[in-house]
PDB file of C-alpha atoms in Angstrom:
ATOM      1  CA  UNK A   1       1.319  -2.475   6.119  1.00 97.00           C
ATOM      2  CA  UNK A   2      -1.977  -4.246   4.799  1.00 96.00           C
ATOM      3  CA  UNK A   3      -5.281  -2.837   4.609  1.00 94.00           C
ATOM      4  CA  UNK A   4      -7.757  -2.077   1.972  1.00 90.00           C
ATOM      5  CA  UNK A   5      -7.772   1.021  -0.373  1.00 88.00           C
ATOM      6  CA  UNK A   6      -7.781   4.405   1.193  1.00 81.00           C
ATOM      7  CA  UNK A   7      -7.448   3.663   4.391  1.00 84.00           C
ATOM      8  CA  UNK A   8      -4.354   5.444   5.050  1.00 86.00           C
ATOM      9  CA  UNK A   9      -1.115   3.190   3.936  1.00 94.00           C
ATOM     10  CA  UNK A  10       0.767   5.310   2.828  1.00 95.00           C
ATOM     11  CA  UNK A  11       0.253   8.049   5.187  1.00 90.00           C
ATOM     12  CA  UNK A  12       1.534   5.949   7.993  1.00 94.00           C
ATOM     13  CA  UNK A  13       4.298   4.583   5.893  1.00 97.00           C
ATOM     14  CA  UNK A  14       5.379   8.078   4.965  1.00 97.00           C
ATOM     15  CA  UNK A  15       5.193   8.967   8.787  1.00 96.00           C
ATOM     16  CA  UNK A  16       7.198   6.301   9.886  1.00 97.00           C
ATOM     17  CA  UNK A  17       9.591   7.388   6.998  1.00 97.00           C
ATOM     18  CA  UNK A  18       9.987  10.700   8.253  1.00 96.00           C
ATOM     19  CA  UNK A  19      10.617   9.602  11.785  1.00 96.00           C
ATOM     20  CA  UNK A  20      13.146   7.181  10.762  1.00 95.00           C
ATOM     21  CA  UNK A  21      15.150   8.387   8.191  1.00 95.00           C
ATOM     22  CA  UNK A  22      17.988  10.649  10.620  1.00 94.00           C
ATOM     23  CA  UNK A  23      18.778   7.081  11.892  1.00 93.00           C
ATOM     24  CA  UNK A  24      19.679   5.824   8.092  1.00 94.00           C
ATOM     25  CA  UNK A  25      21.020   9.078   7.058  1.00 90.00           C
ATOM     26  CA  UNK A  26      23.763   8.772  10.118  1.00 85.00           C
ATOM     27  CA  UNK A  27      27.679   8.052   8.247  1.00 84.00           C
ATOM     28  CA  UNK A  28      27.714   4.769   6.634  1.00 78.00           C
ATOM     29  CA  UNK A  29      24.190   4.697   6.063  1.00 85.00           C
ATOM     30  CA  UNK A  30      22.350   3.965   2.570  1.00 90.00           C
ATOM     31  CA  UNK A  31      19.346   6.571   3.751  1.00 94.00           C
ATOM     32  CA  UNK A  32      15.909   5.914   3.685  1.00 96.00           C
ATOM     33  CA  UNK A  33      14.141   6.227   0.636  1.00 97.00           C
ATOM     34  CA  UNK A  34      10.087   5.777  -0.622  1.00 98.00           C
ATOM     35  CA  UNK A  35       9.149   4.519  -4.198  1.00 98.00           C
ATOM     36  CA  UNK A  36       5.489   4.596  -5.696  1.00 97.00           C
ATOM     37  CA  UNK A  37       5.303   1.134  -7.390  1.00 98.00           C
ATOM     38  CA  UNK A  38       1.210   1.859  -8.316  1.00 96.00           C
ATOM     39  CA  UNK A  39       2.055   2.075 -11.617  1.00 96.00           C
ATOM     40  CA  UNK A  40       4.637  -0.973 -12.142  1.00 97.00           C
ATOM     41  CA  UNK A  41       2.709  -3.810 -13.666  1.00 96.00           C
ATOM     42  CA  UNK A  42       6.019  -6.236 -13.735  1.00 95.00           C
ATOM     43  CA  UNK A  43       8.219  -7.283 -11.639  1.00 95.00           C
ATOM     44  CA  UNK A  44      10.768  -5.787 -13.924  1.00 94.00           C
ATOM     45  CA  UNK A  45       9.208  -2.580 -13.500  1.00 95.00           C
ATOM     46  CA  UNK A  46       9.517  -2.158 -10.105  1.00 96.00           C
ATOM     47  CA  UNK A  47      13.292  -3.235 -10.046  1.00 96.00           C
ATOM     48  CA  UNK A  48      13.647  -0.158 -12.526  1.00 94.00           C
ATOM     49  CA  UNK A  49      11.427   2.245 -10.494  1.00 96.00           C
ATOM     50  CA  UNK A  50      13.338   1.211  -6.786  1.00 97.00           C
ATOM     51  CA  UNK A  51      17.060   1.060  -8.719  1.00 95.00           C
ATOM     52  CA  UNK A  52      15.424   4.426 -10.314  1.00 95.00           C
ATOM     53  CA  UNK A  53      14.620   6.055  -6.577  1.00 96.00           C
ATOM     54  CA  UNK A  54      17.703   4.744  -5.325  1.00 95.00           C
ATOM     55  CA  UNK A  55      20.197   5.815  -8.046  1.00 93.00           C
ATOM     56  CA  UNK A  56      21.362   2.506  -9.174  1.00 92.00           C
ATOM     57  CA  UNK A  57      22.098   2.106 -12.305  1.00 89.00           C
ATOM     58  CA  UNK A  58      21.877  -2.471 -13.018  1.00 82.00           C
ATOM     59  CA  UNK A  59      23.370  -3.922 -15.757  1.00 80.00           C
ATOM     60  CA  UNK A  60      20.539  -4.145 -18.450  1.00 82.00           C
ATOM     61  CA  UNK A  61      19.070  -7.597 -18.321  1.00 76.00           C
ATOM     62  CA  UNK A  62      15.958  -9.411 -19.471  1.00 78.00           C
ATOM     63  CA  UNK A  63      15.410 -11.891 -16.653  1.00 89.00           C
ATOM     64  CA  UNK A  64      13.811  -9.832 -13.492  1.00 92.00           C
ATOM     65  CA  UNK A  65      15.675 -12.280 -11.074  1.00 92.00           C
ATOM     66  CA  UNK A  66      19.496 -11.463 -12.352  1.00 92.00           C
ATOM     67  CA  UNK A  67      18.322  -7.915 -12.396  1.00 94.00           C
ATOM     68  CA  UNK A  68      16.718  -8.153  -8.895  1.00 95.00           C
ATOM     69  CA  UNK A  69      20.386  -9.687  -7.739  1.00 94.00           C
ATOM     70  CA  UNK A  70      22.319  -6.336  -9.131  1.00 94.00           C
ATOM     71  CA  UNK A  71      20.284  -4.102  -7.558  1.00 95.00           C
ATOM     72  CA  UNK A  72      20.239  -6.336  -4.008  1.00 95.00           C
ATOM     73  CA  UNK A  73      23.817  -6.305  -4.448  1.00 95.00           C
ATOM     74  CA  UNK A  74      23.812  -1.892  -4.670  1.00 94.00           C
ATOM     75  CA  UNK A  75      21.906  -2.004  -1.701  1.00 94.00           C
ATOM     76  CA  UNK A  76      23.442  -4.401   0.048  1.00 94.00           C
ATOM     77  CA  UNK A  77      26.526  -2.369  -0.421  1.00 92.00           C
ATOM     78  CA  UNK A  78      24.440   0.431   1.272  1.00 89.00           C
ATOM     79  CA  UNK A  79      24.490  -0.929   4.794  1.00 83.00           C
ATOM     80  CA  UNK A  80      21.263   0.108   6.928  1.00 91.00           C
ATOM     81  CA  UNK A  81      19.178   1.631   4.096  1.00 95.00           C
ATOM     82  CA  UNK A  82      15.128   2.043   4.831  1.00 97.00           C
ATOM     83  CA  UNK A  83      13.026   1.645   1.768  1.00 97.00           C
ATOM     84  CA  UNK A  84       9.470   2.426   1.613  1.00 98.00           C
ATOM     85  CA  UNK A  85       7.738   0.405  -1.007  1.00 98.00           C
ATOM     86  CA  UNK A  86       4.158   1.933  -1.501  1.00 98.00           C
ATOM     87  CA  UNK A  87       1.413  -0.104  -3.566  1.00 97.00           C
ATOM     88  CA  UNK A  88       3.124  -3.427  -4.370  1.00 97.00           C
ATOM     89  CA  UNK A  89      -0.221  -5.263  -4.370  1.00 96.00           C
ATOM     90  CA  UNK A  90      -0.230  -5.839  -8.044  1.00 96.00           C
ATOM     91  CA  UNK A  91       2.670  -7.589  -7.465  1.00 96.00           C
ATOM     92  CA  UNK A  92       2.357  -9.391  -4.608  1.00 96.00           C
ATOM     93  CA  UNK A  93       2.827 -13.255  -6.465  1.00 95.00           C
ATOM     94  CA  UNK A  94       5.930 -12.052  -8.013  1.00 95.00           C
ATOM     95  CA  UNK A  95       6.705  -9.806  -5.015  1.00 96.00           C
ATOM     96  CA  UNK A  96      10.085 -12.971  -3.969  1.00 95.00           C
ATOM     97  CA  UNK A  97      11.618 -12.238  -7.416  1.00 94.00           C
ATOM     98  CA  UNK A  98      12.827  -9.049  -5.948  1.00 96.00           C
ATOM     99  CA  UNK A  99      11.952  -7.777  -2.360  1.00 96.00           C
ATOM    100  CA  UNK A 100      12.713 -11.477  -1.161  1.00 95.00           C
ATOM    101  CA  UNK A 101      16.430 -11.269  -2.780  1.00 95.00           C
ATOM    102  CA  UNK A 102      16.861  -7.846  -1.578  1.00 96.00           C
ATOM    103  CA  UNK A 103      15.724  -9.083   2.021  1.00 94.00           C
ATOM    104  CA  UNK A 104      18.750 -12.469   1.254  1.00 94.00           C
ATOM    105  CA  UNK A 105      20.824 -10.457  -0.270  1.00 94.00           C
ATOM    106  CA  UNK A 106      20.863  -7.550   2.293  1.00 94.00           C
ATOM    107  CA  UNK A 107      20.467  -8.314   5.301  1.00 92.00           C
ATOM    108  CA  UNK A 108      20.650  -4.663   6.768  1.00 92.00           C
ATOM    109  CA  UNK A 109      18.415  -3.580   4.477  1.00 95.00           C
ATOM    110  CA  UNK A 110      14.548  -2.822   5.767  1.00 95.00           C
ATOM    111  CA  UNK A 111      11.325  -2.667   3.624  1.00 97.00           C
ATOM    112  CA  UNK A 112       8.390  -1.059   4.603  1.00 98.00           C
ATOM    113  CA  UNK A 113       5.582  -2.431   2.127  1.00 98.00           C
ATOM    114  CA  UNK A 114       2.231  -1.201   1.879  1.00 98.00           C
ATOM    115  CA  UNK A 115      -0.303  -3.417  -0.119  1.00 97.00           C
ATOM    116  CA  UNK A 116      -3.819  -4.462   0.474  1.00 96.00           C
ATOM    117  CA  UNK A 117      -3.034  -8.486   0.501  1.00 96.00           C
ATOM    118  CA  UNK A 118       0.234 -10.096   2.407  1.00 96.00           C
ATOM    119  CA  UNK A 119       3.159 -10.539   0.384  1.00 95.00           C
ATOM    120  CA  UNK A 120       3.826 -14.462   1.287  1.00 94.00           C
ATOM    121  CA  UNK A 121       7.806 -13.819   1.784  1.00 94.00           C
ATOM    122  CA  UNK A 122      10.498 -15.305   4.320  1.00 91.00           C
ATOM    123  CA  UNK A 123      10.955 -12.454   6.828  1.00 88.00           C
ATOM    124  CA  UNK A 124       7.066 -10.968   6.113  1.00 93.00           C
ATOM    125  CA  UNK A 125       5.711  -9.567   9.187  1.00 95.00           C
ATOM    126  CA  UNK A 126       2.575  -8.266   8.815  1.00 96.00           C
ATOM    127  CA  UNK A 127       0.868  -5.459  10.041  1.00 95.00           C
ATOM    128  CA  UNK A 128      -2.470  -5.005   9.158  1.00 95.00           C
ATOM    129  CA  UNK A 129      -3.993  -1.262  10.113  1.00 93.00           C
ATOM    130  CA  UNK A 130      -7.426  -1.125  11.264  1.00 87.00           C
ATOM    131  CA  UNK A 131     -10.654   0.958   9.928  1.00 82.00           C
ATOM    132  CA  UNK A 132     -10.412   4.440  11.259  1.00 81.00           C
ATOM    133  CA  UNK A 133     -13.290   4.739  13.843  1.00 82.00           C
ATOM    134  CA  UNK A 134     -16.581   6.700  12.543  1.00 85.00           C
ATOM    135  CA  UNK A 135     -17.714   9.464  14.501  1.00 89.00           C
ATOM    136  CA  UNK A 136     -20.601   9.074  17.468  1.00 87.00           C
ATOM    137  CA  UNK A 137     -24.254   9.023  16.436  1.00 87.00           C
ATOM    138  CA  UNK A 138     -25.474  12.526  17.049  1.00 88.00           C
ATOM    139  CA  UNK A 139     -21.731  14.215  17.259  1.00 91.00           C
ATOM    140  CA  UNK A 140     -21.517  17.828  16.928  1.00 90.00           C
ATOM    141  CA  UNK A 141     -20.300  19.404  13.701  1.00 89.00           C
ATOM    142  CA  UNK A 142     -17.125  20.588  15.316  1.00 89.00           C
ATOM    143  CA  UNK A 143     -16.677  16.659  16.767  1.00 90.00           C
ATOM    144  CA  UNK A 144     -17.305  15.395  13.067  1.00 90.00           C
ATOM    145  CA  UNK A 145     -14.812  17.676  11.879  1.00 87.00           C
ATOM    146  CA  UNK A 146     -11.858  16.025  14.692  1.00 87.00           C
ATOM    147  CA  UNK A 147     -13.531  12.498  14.017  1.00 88.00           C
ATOM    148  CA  UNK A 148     -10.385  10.803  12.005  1.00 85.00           C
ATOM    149  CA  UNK A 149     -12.551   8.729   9.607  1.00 84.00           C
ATOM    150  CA  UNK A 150     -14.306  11.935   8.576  1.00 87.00           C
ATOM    151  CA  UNK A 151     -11.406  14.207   8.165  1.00 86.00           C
ATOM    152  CA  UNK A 152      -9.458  11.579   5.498  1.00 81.00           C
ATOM    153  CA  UNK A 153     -12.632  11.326   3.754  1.00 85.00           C
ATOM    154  CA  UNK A 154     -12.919  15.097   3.810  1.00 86.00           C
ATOM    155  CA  UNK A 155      -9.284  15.152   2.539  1.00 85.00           C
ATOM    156  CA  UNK A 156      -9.234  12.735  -0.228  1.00 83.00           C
ATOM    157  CA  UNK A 157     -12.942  14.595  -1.277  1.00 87.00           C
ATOM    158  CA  UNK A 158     -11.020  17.861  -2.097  1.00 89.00           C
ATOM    159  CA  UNK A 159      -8.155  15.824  -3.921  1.00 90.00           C
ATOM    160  CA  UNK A 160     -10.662  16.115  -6.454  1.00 92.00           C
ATOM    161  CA  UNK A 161     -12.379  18.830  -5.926  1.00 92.00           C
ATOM    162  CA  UNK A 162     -10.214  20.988  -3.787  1.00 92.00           C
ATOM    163  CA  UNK A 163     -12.796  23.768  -3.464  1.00 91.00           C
ATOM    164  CA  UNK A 164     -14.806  21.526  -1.743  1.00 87.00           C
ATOM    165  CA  UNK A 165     -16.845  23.312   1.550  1.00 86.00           C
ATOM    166  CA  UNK A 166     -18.399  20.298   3.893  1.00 84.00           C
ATOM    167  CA  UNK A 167     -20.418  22.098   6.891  1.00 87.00           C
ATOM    168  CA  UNK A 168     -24.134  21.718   8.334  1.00 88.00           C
ATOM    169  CA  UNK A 169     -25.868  19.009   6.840  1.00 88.00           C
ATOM    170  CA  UNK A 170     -23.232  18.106   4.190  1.00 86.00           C
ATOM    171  CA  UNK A 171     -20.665  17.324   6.634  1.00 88.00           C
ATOM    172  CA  UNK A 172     -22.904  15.129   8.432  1.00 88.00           C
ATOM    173  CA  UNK A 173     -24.066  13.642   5.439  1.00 86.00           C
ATOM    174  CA  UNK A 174     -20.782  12.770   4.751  1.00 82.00           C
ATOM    175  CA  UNK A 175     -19.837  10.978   8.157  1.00 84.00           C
ATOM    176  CA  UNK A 176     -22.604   8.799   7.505  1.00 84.00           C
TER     177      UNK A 176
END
């Protein structure tokens, strides 16, 4: 899933998570699983945070590549195993040292990305999401309030201050 920052990644990656995982959690199944990467700055670091998620346990090794091929190799051994890989845009040049052996290495495996530029890997497809659409010129307080683009920014807004009140003029200062 590419688009840029805030725009609701995740959100639609953990969706599609939810309404997926009962067909990888069936017998036989490796589950489906989702892993915050925002904080891996190597590709080393992200092999330990999935294997981490995942409960692998890799042979401790220095090159990310041989340590990329263990952990393909656990999940490989998984079957059909859906794996949610959220904020890998850091990594996106080094992003074939591991999701691109995974992807060889297991072929029943799926990867849901979300990043805000295109990976660049064999078996990529690409779906970029859209802006959410801003609310009419002149919309009513209660249509700003259903107007997607206005309720996410509304949302994040009280992330950080979650006794944050938007009505009258402050909500419609915000869908501007």
């Amino acid at each position: 899933l590419l688009g840029v920052g805030g725009i609701g990644k995740t959100r639609v990656a953990t969706r599609f998570l939810e309404t997926a995982a009962p067909a990888y959690s069936t017998p036989g199944a490796g589950g489906a699983w989702f892993c915050d990467l925002t904080d891996a700055r190597s590709a080393t670091a992200a092999i330990d945070a999935v294997a981490g998620v995942l409960g692998i346990r890799p042979p401790a090794a220095d090159d990310p590549r041989a340590l990329a091929r263990a952990v393909g190799a656990a999940v490989a051994s998984r079957k059909a195993i859906l794996v949610v890989l959220d904020n890998l845009e850091q990594l996106a040049a080094d992003a074939d040292t591991f999701v691109g052996e995974w992807l060889r290495a297991a072929p029943r495996a799926r990867f849901l990305v979300t990043s805000r530029v295109a990976l660049g890997i064999e078996g990529e497809q690409r779906w970029p999401l859209a802006p959410l659409p801003l609310p009419a010129a002149g919309a009513s307080l209660d249509s700003l309030r259903r107007t997607p683009s206005v309720d996410r920014f509304v949302t994040r807004a009280r992330q950080i201050d979650p006794e944050l009140e938007l009505e009258g003029d402050a909500l419609r200062q915000a869908a501007d």
